[in-house]
GROMACS .gro file of C-alpha atoms in nm:
model
  452
    1MET     CA    1  15.295   8.158  16.924
    2ILE     CA    2  15.610   8.234  17.122
    3TYR     CA    3  15.927   8.036  17.060
    4PHE     CA    4  16.230   8.038  17.292
    5SER     CA    5  16.586   7.952  17.196
    6ASP     CA    6  16.582   7.640  17.415
    7ASN     CA    7  16.307   7.493  17.190
    8ARG     CA    8  16.017   7.570  17.424
    9LEU     CA    9  15.699   7.673  17.241
   10TYR     CA   10  15.400   7.852  17.397
   11HIS     CA   11  15.051   7.915  17.263
   12VAL     CA   12  14.933   8.252  17.399
   13VAL     CA   13  14.590   8.414  17.355
   14VAL     CA   14  14.606   8.794  17.358
   15LYS     CA   15  14.314   9.035  17.361
   16GLY     CA   16  14.414   9.397  17.321
   17LEU     CA   17  14.711   9.451  17.551
   18HIS     CA   18  14.621   9.169  17.788
   19VAL     CA   19  14.719   8.801  17.785
   20LYS     CA   20  14.401   8.599  17.834
   21ASP     CA   21  14.543   8.248  17.821
   22GLY     CA   22  14.868   8.067  17.755
   23LYS     CA   23  15.013   7.719  17.772
   24GLU     CA   24  15.325   7.535  17.664
   25VAL     CA   25  15.294   7.326  17.348
   26ASN     CA   26  15.434   6.978  17.404
   27THR     CA   27  15.675   6.925  17.113
   28GLN     CA   28  15.955   6.681  17.042
   29TRP     CA   29  16.195   6.974  17.014
   30LYS     CA   30  16.327   6.981  17.367
   31SER     CA   31  16.670   7.108  17.464
   32GLY     CA   32  16.940   6.906  17.293
   33GLY     CA   33  16.693   6.775  17.034
   34TRP     CA   34  16.596   6.911  16.696
   35ALA     CA   35  16.679   7.276  16.628
   36ILE     CA   36  16.381   7.475  16.503
   37ARG     CA   37  16.474   7.698  16.207
   38ASN     CA   38  16.136   7.831  16.095
   39MET     CA   39  15.770   7.844  16.186
   40ALA     CA   40  15.444   7.930  16.004
   41TRP     CA   41  15.091   7.967  16.136
   42LYS     CA   42  14.742   7.971  15.984
   43ASP     CA   43  14.409   7.912  16.159
   44ASP     CA   44  14.464   7.606  16.382
   45MET     CA   45  14.756   7.481  16.174
   46LEU     CA   46  15.111   7.530  16.304
   47ALA     CA   47  15.408   7.422  16.091
   48MET     CA   48  15.767   7.407  16.211
   49GLY     CA   49  16.089   7.315  16.033
   50ASP     CA   50  16.429   7.225  16.171
   51ALA     CA   51  16.796   7.235  16.069
   52GLU     CA   52  16.789   6.875  15.941
   53GLY     CA   53  16.503   6.921  15.694
   54ARG     CA   54  16.222   6.781  15.909
   55ILE     CA   55  15.883   6.950  15.922
   56VAL     CA   56  15.612   6.903  16.184
   57ILE     CA   57  15.246   6.991  16.126
   58TRP     CA   58  15.044   7.059  16.441
   59ASP     CA   59  14.666   7.064  16.418
   60LEU     CA   60  14.586   7.244  16.742
   61GLY     CA   61  14.211   7.201  16.696
   62ARG     CA   62  14.241   6.822  16.677
   63ARG     CA   63  14.540   6.811  16.914
   64GLN     CA   64  14.735   6.609  16.659
   65SER     CA   65  15.088   6.637  16.525
   66ARG     CA   66  15.269   6.463  16.241
   67HIS     CA   67  15.621   6.500  16.114
   68ILE     CA   68  15.820   6.398  15.810
   69ARG     CA   69  16.176   6.428  15.684
   70ALA     CA   70  16.109   6.663  15.390
   71SER     CA   71  16.469   6.707  15.273
   72ARG     CA   72  16.830   6.654  15.368
   73PHE     CA   73  16.875   7.032  15.359
   74PRO     CA   74  16.768   7.264  15.645
   75VAL     CA   75  16.440   7.452  15.628
   76VAL     CA   76  16.503   7.812  15.518
   77ARG     CA   77  16.149   7.949  15.506
   78MET     CA   78  15.789   7.833  15.538
   79THR     CA   79  15.461   7.997  15.445
   80PHE     CA   80  15.095   7.897  15.414
   81SER     CA   81  14.875   7.980  15.116
   82ARG     CA   82  14.679   8.302  15.166
   83LEU     CA   83  14.368   8.159  15.001
   84ALA     CA   84  14.077   8.121  15.240
   85GLY     CA   85  14.037   7.765  15.368
   86ASP     CA   86  14.350   7.646  15.186
   87HIS     CA   87  14.625   7.508  15.408
   88THR     CA   88  14.883   7.437  15.137
   89LEU     CA   89  15.229   7.483  15.290
   90ALA     CA   90  15.537   7.598  15.094
   91VAL     CA   91  15.869   7.486  15.240
   92LEU     CA   92  16.195   7.630  15.112
   93HIS     CA   93  16.532   7.455  15.140
   94PRO     CA   94  16.862   7.588  14.999
   95ARG     CA   95  16.832   7.381  14.680
   96GLU     CA   96  16.463   7.293  14.656
   97LEU     CA   97  16.110   7.414  14.720
   98SER     CA   98  15.812   7.190  14.799
   99LEU     CA   99  15.439   7.240  14.832
  100TRP     CA  100  15.276   7.017  15.094
  101ASP     CA  101  14.917   6.914  15.156
  102THR     CA  102  14.905   6.957  15.533
  103GLU     CA  103  14.594   6.742  15.570
  104ALA     CA  104  14.745   6.429  15.410
  105LEU     CA  105  15.109   6.534  15.467
  106THR     CA  106  15.193   6.459  15.103
  107ARG     CA  107  15.412   6.652  14.863
  108GLN     CA  108  15.212   6.818  14.583
  109HIS     CA  109  15.477   7.010  14.393
  110GLN     CA  110  15.858   7.015  14.401
  111ILE     CA  111  16.116   7.243  14.239
  112ILE     CA  112  16.479   7.129  14.244
  113LEU     CA  113  16.771   7.356  14.164
  114ASP     CA  114  17.102   7.235  14.023
  115ALA     CA  115  17.417   7.244  14.235
  116SER     CA  116  17.533   7.580  14.095
  117ARG     CA  117  17.233   7.768  14.234
  118SER     CA  118  17.072   7.816  14.572
  119ALA     CA  119  16.738   7.960  14.681
  120LEU     CA  120  16.731   8.290  14.870
  121ASP     CA  121  16.361   8.350  14.932
  122MET     CA  122  16.016   8.250  14.813
  123ASP     CA  123  15.647   8.331  14.842
  124LEU     CA  124  15.315   8.201  14.715
  125CYS     CA  125  15.084   8.360  14.460
  126GLY     CA  126  14.771   8.158  14.526
  127VAL     CA  127  14.926   7.812  14.531
  128SER     CA  128  15.193   7.890  14.269
  129PRO     CA  129  15.540   7.944  14.413
  130ILE     CA  130  15.763   8.241  14.330
  131LEU     CA  131  16.131   8.166  14.388
  132LEU     CA  132  16.430   8.402  14.412
  133THR     CA  133  16.771   8.241  14.350
  134ASN     CA  134  17.130   8.358  14.386
  135ASP     CA  135  17.175   8.399  14.008
  136ASN     CA  136  16.950   8.708  14.024
  137VAL     CA  137  16.652   8.528  13.870
  138LEU     CA  138  16.295   8.549  13.998
  139ARG     CA  139  16.114   8.232  13.892
  140TYR     CA  140  15.738   8.187  13.878
  141ALA     CA  141  15.653   7.816  13.884
  142PRO     CA  142  15.278   7.757  13.838
  143ALA     CA  143  15.114   7.423  13.900
  144ALA     CA  144  15.129   7.341  13.526
  145ALA     CA  145  15.502   7.278  13.573
  146LYS     CA  146  15.451   7.023  13.851
  147ASN     CA  147  15.753   6.822  13.957
  148SER     CA  148  15.973   6.952  13.674
  149PRO     CA  149  16.323   7.063  13.778
  150MET     CA  150  16.464   7.400  13.674
  151LEU     CA  151  16.708   7.323  13.394
  152GLU     CA  152  16.969   7.532  13.222
  153LYS     CA  153  16.741   7.589  12.924
  154ASP     CA  154  16.498   7.776  13.151
  155ILE     CA  155  16.753   8.048  13.225
  156PRO     CA  156  16.743   8.366  13.012
  157VAL     CA  157  17.040   8.403  12.777
  158LEU     CA  158  17.198   8.695  12.960
  159LEU     CA  159  17.175   8.511  13.293
  160ASN     CA  160  17.328   8.187  13.168
  161PRO     CA  161  17.705   8.188  13.246
  162LYS     CA  162  17.791   7.950  12.960
  163LYS     CA  163  17.601   8.149  12.700
  164VAL     CA  164  17.738   8.478  12.831
  165ALA     CA  165  18.092   8.340  12.800
  166GLN     CA  166  18.019   8.246  12.438
  167LEU     CA  167  17.873   8.592  12.369
  168LYS     CA  168  18.196   8.749  12.495
  169VAL     CA  169  18.402   8.529  12.261
  170ASP     CA  170  18.173   8.615  11.969
  171PHE     CA  171  18.197   8.986  12.047
  172LYS     CA  172  18.577   8.975  12.031
  173SER     CA  173  18.573   8.798  11.695
  174SER     CA  174  18.279   9.011  11.568
  175SER     CA  175  18.108   8.692  11.450
  176SER     CA  176  17.777   8.596  11.604
  177GLU     CA  177  17.449   8.441  11.497
  178ASN     CA  178  17.275   8.651  11.761
  179PRO     CA  179  17.125   8.953  11.575
  180ALA     CA  180  17.136   9.178  11.882
  181LEU     CA  181  17.502   9.099  11.951
  182TRP     CA  182  17.588   9.150  11.582
  183LYS     CA  183  17.444   9.502  11.596
  184ILE     CA  184  17.639   9.573  11.913
  185SER     CA  185  17.958   9.444  11.749
  186GLN     CA  186  17.922   9.707  11.477
  187ARG     CA  187  17.970   9.976  11.742
  188LYS     CA  188  18.314   9.850  11.841
  189VAL     CA  189  18.582  10.117  11.848
  190SER     CA  190  18.885  10.050  11.630
  191SER     CA  191  19.117  10.315  11.776
  192THR     CA  192  19.082  10.602  12.023
  193ASN     CA  193  19.443  10.696  12.071
  194SER     CA  194  19.448  11.033  11.898
  195ALA     CA  195  19.737  11.275  11.912
  196GLY     CA  196  19.598  11.453  12.216
  197ASP     CA  197  19.514  11.139  12.418
  198ALA     CA  198  19.741  11.022  12.696
  199HIS     CA  199  19.598  10.668  12.687
  200ASP     CA  200  19.463  10.422  12.432
  201LEU     CA  201  19.104  10.364  12.543
  202THR     CA  202  19.008  10.121  12.265
  203GLY     CA  203  18.993   9.817  12.493
  204LEU     CA  204  18.809  10.007  12.768
  205LYS     CA  205  18.542  10.142  12.537
  206ASN     CA  206  18.481   9.809  12.365
  207HIS     CA  207  18.455   9.631  12.700
  208LEU     CA  208  18.214   9.907  12.810
  209ILE     CA  209  17.990   9.842  12.508
  210LEU     CA  210  17.983   9.469  12.583
  211SER     CA  211  17.918   9.507  12.957
  212ARG     CA  212  17.628   9.744  12.891
  213PHE     CA  213  17.477   9.491  12.648
  214LEU     CA  214  17.516   9.209  12.901
  215GLY     CA  215  17.363   9.415  13.182
  216GLU     CA  216  17.679   9.403  13.395
  217MET     CA  217  17.614   9.747  13.538
  218SER     CA  218  17.882   9.742  13.807
  219VAL     CA  219  18.145   9.670  13.539
  220CYS     CA  220  17.984   9.926  13.309
  221HIS     CA  221  18.004  10.196  13.578
  222LEU     CA  222  18.367  10.117  13.658
  223LEU     CA  223  18.466  10.136  13.292
  224SER     CA  224  18.269  10.459  13.245
  225ILE     CA  225  18.459  10.619  13.532
  226ALA     CA  226  18.790  10.488  13.397
  227CYS     CA  227  18.717  10.629  13.049
  228SER     CA  228  18.619  10.965  13.196
  229VAL     CA  229  18.931  10.983  13.415
  230LEU     CA  230  19.180  10.865  13.152
  231SER     CA  231  19.040  11.061  12.858
  232ASP     CA  232  19.159  11.411  12.774
  233GLU     CA  233  18.829  11.489  12.605
  234GLU     CA  234  18.633  11.737  12.816
  235GLN     CA  235  18.301  11.631  12.667
  236ILE     CA  236  18.313  11.285  12.830
  237GLN     CA  237  18.080  11.320  13.128
  238LEU     CA  238  17.957  11.053  13.365
  239SER     CA  239  17.583  10.989  13.390
  240PRO     CA  240  17.382  11.149  13.675
  241ASP     CA  241  17.362  10.818  13.866
  242LEU     CA  242  17.741  10.839  13.903
  243GLN     CA  243  17.736  11.203  14.009
  244MET     CA  244  17.912  11.114  14.335
  245PHE     CA  245  18.223  11.042  14.126
  246TRP     CA  246  18.218  11.359  13.917
  247PRO     CA  247  18.510  11.601  13.953
  248SER     CA  248  18.443  11.852  14.230
  249PRO     CA  249  18.413  12.163  14.002
  250THR     CA  250  18.153  11.993  13.778
  251PHE     CA  251  17.969  11.851  14.079
  252ARG     CA  252  17.964  12.195  14.247
  253GLU     CA  253  17.833  12.369  13.937
  254ARG     CA  254  17.545  12.125  13.894
  255GLU     CA  255  17.445  12.132  14.260
  256LEU     CA  256  17.452  12.512  14.252
  257ARG     CA  257  17.209  12.515  13.957
  258VAL     CA  258  16.982  12.254  14.117
  259THR     CA  259  16.973  12.433  14.453
  260CYS     CA  260  16.899  12.771  14.288
  261ALA     CA  261  16.611  12.615  14.096
  262ALA     CA  262  16.478  12.444  14.409
  263CYS     CA  263  16.458  12.777  14.589
  264SER     CA  264  16.173  12.873  14.354
  265ALA     CA  265  15.985  12.545  14.405
  266GLY     CA  266  15.675  12.538  14.620
  267ASN     CA  267  15.650  12.192  14.775
  268ILE     CA  268  15.992  12.144  14.932
  269GLU     CA  269  16.135  12.110  15.282
  270GLU     CA  270  16.265  12.460  15.354
  271SER     CA  271  16.512  12.375  15.630
  272ARG     CA  272  16.689  12.116  15.416
  273LEU     CA  273  16.694  12.354  15.120
  274VAL     CA  274  16.850  12.637  15.322
  275GLU     CA  275  17.112  12.401  15.459
  276ARG     CA  276  17.220  12.295  15.108
  277ALA     CA  277  17.212  12.656  14.989
  278VAL     CA  278  17.449  12.763  15.267
  279VAL     CA  279  17.684  12.478  15.175
  280ALA     CA  280  17.675  12.569  14.805
  281GLY     CA  281  17.713  12.941  14.877
  282GLY     CA  282  17.707  13.211  14.606
  283LYS     CA  283  17.381  13.259  14.420
  284ALA     CA  284  17.219  12.965  14.600
  285LYS     CA  285  17.266  13.137  14.935
  286ASP     CA  286  17.115  13.461  14.800
  287ARG     CA  287  16.814  13.273  14.663
  288ALA     CA  288  16.766  13.100  14.999
  289VAL     CA  289  16.765  13.438  15.175
  290ASP     CA  290  16.496  13.566  14.936
  291ARG     CA  291  16.286  13.257  15.006
  292LEU     CA  292  16.324  13.299  15.384
  293ILE     CA  293  16.212  13.662  15.366
  294GLY     CA  294  15.890  13.555  15.195
  295SER     CA  295  15.833  13.255  15.423
  296SER     CA  296  15.510  13.213  15.619
  297ASP     CA  297  15.712  13.139  15.933
  298LEU     CA  298  15.796  13.508  15.961
  299ARG     CA  299  15.977  13.519  16.294
  300HIS     CA  300  16.208  13.218  16.260
  301ALA     CA  301  16.270  13.261  15.887
  302SER     CA  302  16.345  13.633  15.915
  303MET     CA  303  16.600  13.577  16.191
  304LYS     CA  304  16.772  13.307  15.987
  305ALA     CA  305  16.777  13.533  15.679
  306ALA     CA  306  16.937  13.810  15.888
  307LEU     CA  307  17.202  13.564  16.010
  308LEU     CA  308  17.283  13.449  15.657
  309VAL     CA  309  17.337  13.803  15.523
  310SER     CA  310  17.533  13.924  15.825
  311SER     CA  311  17.913  13.938  15.819
  312GLN     CA  312  18.106  13.670  16.003
  313GLU     CA  313  18.452  13.815  15.940
  314ASN     CA  314  18.506  13.904  16.305
  315GLU     CA  315  18.716  13.630  16.467
  316GLN     CA  316  18.527  13.649  16.796
  317ALA     CA  317  18.194  13.605  16.618
  318ARG     CA  318  18.329  13.313  16.417
  319SER     CA  319  18.455  13.140  16.732
  320LEU     CA  320  18.122  13.188  16.906
  321ILE     CA  321  17.928  13.050  16.607
  322LYS     CA  322  18.163  12.749  16.597
  323LEU     CA  323  18.096  12.686  16.966
  324ILE     CA  324  17.720  12.709  16.912
  325ALA     CA  325  17.745  12.474  16.614
  326THR     CA  326  17.940  12.221  16.819
  327ASN     CA  327  17.679  12.234  17.095
  328LEU     CA  328  17.400  12.182  16.843
  329ILE     CA  329  17.575  11.877  16.695
  330ALA     CA  330  17.636  11.736  17.044
  331SER     CA  331  17.263  11.782  17.112
  332ASP     CA  332  17.180  11.574  16.802
  333MET     CA  333  17.081  11.879  16.595
  334ILE     CA  334  17.340  11.790  16.334
  335GLU     CA  335  17.184  11.972  16.036
  336ASP     CA  336  17.172  12.307  16.218
  337GLY     CA  337  17.529  12.265  16.343
  338VAL     CA  338  17.660  12.173  15.997
  339GLU     CA  339  17.485  12.474  15.845
  340LEU     CA  340  17.650  12.712  16.092
  341LEU     CA  341  17.995  12.561  16.037
  342PHE     CA  342  17.971  12.611  15.661
  343LEU     CA  343  17.847  12.964  15.724
  344VAL     CA  344  18.175  13.052  15.900
  345LYS     CA  345  18.395  12.871  15.644
  346ALA     CA  346  18.453  12.568  15.868
  347GLY     CA  347  18.302  12.319  15.628
  348GLY     CA  348  18.589  12.073  15.676
  349ASP     CA  349  18.496  12.035  16.043
  350ALA     CA  350  18.131  11.992  15.943
  351CYS     CA  351  18.218  11.706  15.707
  352LYS     CA  352  18.424  11.539  15.979
  353TYR     CA  353  18.128  11.557  16.216
  354LEU     CA  354  17.905  11.402  15.949
  355GLN     CA  355  18.152  11.119  15.899
  356SER     CA  356  18.172  11.061  16.274
  357GLN     CA  357  17.794  11.013  16.263
  358ARG     CA  358  17.835  10.768  15.971
  359GLN     CA  359  17.664  11.005  15.729
  360TRP     CA  360  17.927  10.925  15.467
  361ASN     CA  361  17.737  11.012  15.151
  362LYS     CA  362  17.623  11.346  15.287
  363SER     CA  363  17.978  11.431  15.392
  364ILE     CA  364  18.106  11.369  15.037
  365VAL     CA  365  17.825  11.567  14.876
  366TYR     CA  366  17.888  11.863  15.106
  367ALA     CA  367  18.266  11.838  15.067
  368LYS     CA  368  18.238  11.854  14.689
  369MET     CA  369  17.979  12.132  14.707
  370GLY     CA  370  18.142  12.361  14.958
  371LEU     CA  371  18.512  12.282  15.012
  372GLU     CA  372  18.801  12.399  14.800
  373ASP     CA  373  19.012  12.105  14.916
  374SER     CA  374  18.812  11.790  14.984
  375GLU     CA  375  19.097  11.536  14.967
  376ASP     CA  376  19.099  11.462  15.341
  377VAL     CA  377  18.724  11.395  15.346
  378LEU     CA  378  18.748  11.183  15.031
  379SER     CA  379  19.036  10.973  15.164
  380LYS     CA  380  18.845  10.886  15.482
  381TRP     CA  381  18.537  10.796  15.277
  382ILE     CA  382  18.743  10.570  15.050
  383ALA     CA  383  18.900  10.401  15.354
  384HIS     CA  384  18.548  10.338  15.487
  385LEU     CA  385  18.436  10.187  15.154
  386SER     CA  386  18.732   9.948  15.150
  387PHE     CA  387  18.583   9.740  15.433
  388ASP     CA  388  18.249   9.622  15.299
  389GLN     CA  389  18.160   9.816  14.982
  390LYS     CA  390  18.419   9.693  14.736
  391THR     CA  391  18.233   9.802  14.424
  392LEU     CA  392  18.201  10.165  14.535
  393TYR     CA  393  18.559  10.143  14.662
  394MET     CA  394  18.681  10.061  14.311
  395TYR     CA  395  18.476  10.347  14.165
  396ALA     CA  396  18.629  10.591  14.413
  397GLN     CA  397  18.981  10.455  14.357
  398ALA     CA  398  18.936  10.501  13.982
  399THR     CA  399  18.866  10.872  14.032
  400GLN     CA  400  19.194  10.892  14.225
  401HIS     CA  401  19.394  10.712  13.949
  402GLU     CA  402  19.477  10.427  14.189
  403TRP     CA  403  19.493  10.164  13.915
  404PRO     CA  404  19.721   9.914  14.095
  405HIS     CA  405  19.467   9.881  14.377
  406ILE     CA  406  19.183   9.826  14.130
  407VAL     CA  407  19.378   9.569  13.929
  408GLU     CA  408  19.471   9.377  14.243
  409LEU     CA  409  19.113   9.376  14.373
  410LEU     CA  410  18.968   9.267  14.038
  411SER     CA  411  19.226   8.988  14.010
  412SER     CA  412  19.142   8.861  14.358
  413CYS     CA  413  18.770   8.857  14.264
  414GLY     CA  414  18.826   8.641  13.956
  415GLN     CA  415  18.789   8.932  13.712
  416ALA     CA  416  19.128   8.881  13.546
  417GLU     CA  417  19.009   8.983  13.198
  418LEU     CA  418  18.866   9.311  13.325
  419ALA     CA  419  19.184   9.372  13.524
  420ARG     CA  420  19.391   9.324  13.207
  421VAL     CA  421  19.176   9.570  13.012
  422ILE     CA  422  19.212   9.840  13.279
  423LEU     CA  423  19.584   9.771  13.321
  424ARG     CA  424  19.652   9.804  12.948
  425ALA     CA  425  19.456  10.129  12.925
  426SER     CA  426  19.616  10.288  13.232
  427THR     CA  427  19.971  10.197  13.122
  428SER     CA  428  19.935  10.230  12.744
  429SER     CA  429  20.105  10.570  12.738
  430PRO     CA  430  20.225  10.664  13.089
  431THR     CA  431  20.220  11.031  13.179
  432SER     CA  432  20.277  11.227  13.492
  433SER     CA  433  19.902  11.285  13.520
  434SER     CA  434  19.837  10.916  13.591
  435ARG     CA  435  19.969  10.852  13.939
  436GLY     CA  436  20.107  10.508  13.994
  437ALA     CA  437  20.067  10.397  13.631
  438ASN     CA  438  20.441  10.351  13.577
  439SER     CA  439  20.525  10.243  13.930
  440PRO     CA  440  20.693   9.913  14.025
  441ALA     CA  441  20.366   9.805  14.186
  442CYS     CA  442  20.180   9.847  13.858
  443SER     CA  443  20.451   9.658  13.667
  444ASP     CA  444  20.425   9.375  13.919
  445HIS     CA  445  20.045   9.366  13.869
  446ALA     CA  446  20.095   9.360  13.493
  447SER     CA  447  20.307   9.046  13.509
  448ARG     CA  448  20.079   8.884  13.769
  449VAL     CA  449  19.758   8.946  13.573
  450ALA     CA  450  19.920   8.839  13.247
  451ASN     CA  451  20.004   8.501  13.403
  452GLU     CA  452  19.648   8.434  13.522
   0.00000   0.00000   0.00000
């Protein structure tokens, strides 16, 4: 079937690469009429749904069509059962899902969501619907639950906003009938402000314990970064999944070890490995040269090994290599160009080229691996995150001690309690090492958040 934006529908028979037959299907959806939103097809059955909740079932074999107003909400998605000979049709609307018998055009099964939730997608397992909703819940609704609405009691505890709010209150008071929460409450930190600490991290660490228990991983990651940045204890280290936000020296040391180990691995892409080894430099570069010398691609690998061990101190040679690297990047051979730029100590230019190609993550990894000063690359990355990746933006801002920006963003997102926790920790004992913590902007945020 081919559908055009002006509501014209064509039935086309294709064999191989050739169109054998085709004709326009005479529908009620002419220009200016109903607006088709979705379409599903199985055997001789064609189903279409519009923006006003109507569905039409076309039986092309019998040349019959019937339609019905299925809902007051628009049709979001439609799909037929995959069982052989079964033409059960699932129709998804923003707040409900229905199963229809296409032969009798009767509703067999209906799932209704309350006003606080909306459906995102669905599919059929046999004739049992699977529904994904905007509260991050995947619901399986077999036929045994026919015509029963999804109520609040069906939601798991940690995905029920009311119960989560009560858990947070119970955690603060350390009194809960929930055995799991009671055990978590015993881990609460009473005081972390030792003589060597610049900040009191009690509130941060307790909020971190609670957010991890509740599965609020974005909050958990933000608080982990804040604890790592604000603490004077060297042993506090972020988990590997937050490696992008490690301090550059720690990041560089780990990547150097990983790259050196990878040079001894068998099943690995050699070109990518050599590129990373050149960026990391030091022992990693030496290991890459040893691997190239023993490579099966003797001619190409040997020439690259000779280039890597040669001296690039001569200014004329460096300029020529830069020119070659620029030409390679312009010819869409970005990896080779980046490798050459790092080889002649022009890694900053390489990272800028990567960012111009929207390879943001790679630019940050290479900047932290191979640049002594990566602030310029980091600042451009953070500016990029500020547009449509607010969560990562807050993580990055936390590593830069930009607490006023984080507090303001959290407050605007309705996370006033989290904003207060971070504000108290970042201003509990102001020092010169915490930029912006004692600034007028931060004081203004303190009074604003306190009033919310």
